[in-house]
Amino acid sequence: HGEDHHAKIVLDLEDATIERGGRKLVDHATWRLGPGDRVGLIGVNGSGKTSVLSVLAGQARPDAGRLKRGRTV
């Protein structure tokens, strides 16, 4: 069922590009995270971790592509 599929979505980032300060942090990425998935984001200070997380949290938009968040996120 299509409805069941949507209930299982936590985060669905499709063909997304995230840029900050003229630098591409994510370039045409597709990430599909479901319930119970765990992801780590590592990098040196100033590398853009917070910017990427703010897009995943829905506080900012990707520069290209789309982000779909599950209803219960």
XYZ file of C-alpha atoms in Angstrom:
73
model
C 0.000 0.000 0.000
C 1.265 3.486 -0.827
C 0.001 4.744 2.523
C 2.005 2.087 4.396
C 5.160 3.147 2.527
C 4.683 6.773 3.611
C 4.212 5.714 7.234
C 7.668 4.106 7.145
C 9.479 7.186 5.827
C 11.597 9.034 8.333
C 13.684 11.146 5.960
C 13.822 10.950 2.178
C 16.357 13.278 0.565
C 16.238 12.966 -3.218
C 18.810 14.291 -5.710
C 19.692 17.019 -3.209
C 22.412 19.613 -3.350
C 23.298 21.649 -0.268
C 25.631 24.609 -0.680
C 26.962 27.039 1.886
C 29.432 29.836 1.273
C 29.990 28.810 -2.348
C 30.929 25.257 -1.326
C 28.899 22.147 -2.160
C 28.442 20.129 1.017
C 26.166 17.571 -0.632
C 25.975 17.157 -4.412
C 22.995 15.337 -5.969
C 22.668 12.985 -2.995
C 19.808 10.593 -2.398
C 19.416 9.309 1.169
C 16.457 7.276 2.366
C 16.327 6.800 6.115
C 13.721 4.535 7.663
C 12.664 3.752 11.211
C 15.593 2.539 13.296
C 18.243 3.613 10.765
C 21.286 5.283 12.290
C 23.581 7.635 10.443
C 26.762 9.335 11.582
C 27.980 12.610 10.150
C 31.660 13.331 10.721
C 33.975 16.086 9.612
C 36.312 18.750 10.867
C 35.001 21.964 12.418
C 33.574 24.237 9.750
C 33.053 21.457 7.204
C 29.262 21.918 7.048
C 27.862 19.252 9.397
C 25.447 21.662 11.068
C 24.265 23.002 7.704
C 23.481 19.495 6.457
C 21.706 18.611 9.718
C 19.630 21.798 9.558
C 18.338 20.700 6.130
C 17.549 17.206 7.443
C 15.751 18.773 10.422
C 13.614 20.874 8.081
C 15.052 24.179 9.347
C 16.583 24.963 5.930
C 15.871 23.831 2.384
C 18.238 22.028 0.047
C 19.525 24.222 -2.790
C 18.312 21.604 -5.270
C 16.323 18.390 -4.975
C 13.759 17.680 -2.322
C 13.379 16.567 1.270
C 10.384 14.609 2.453
C 9.975 14.036 6.173
C 7.779 11.424 7.780
C 4.711 12.557 9.660
C 6.081 11.486 13.023
C 9.541 13.078 12.710
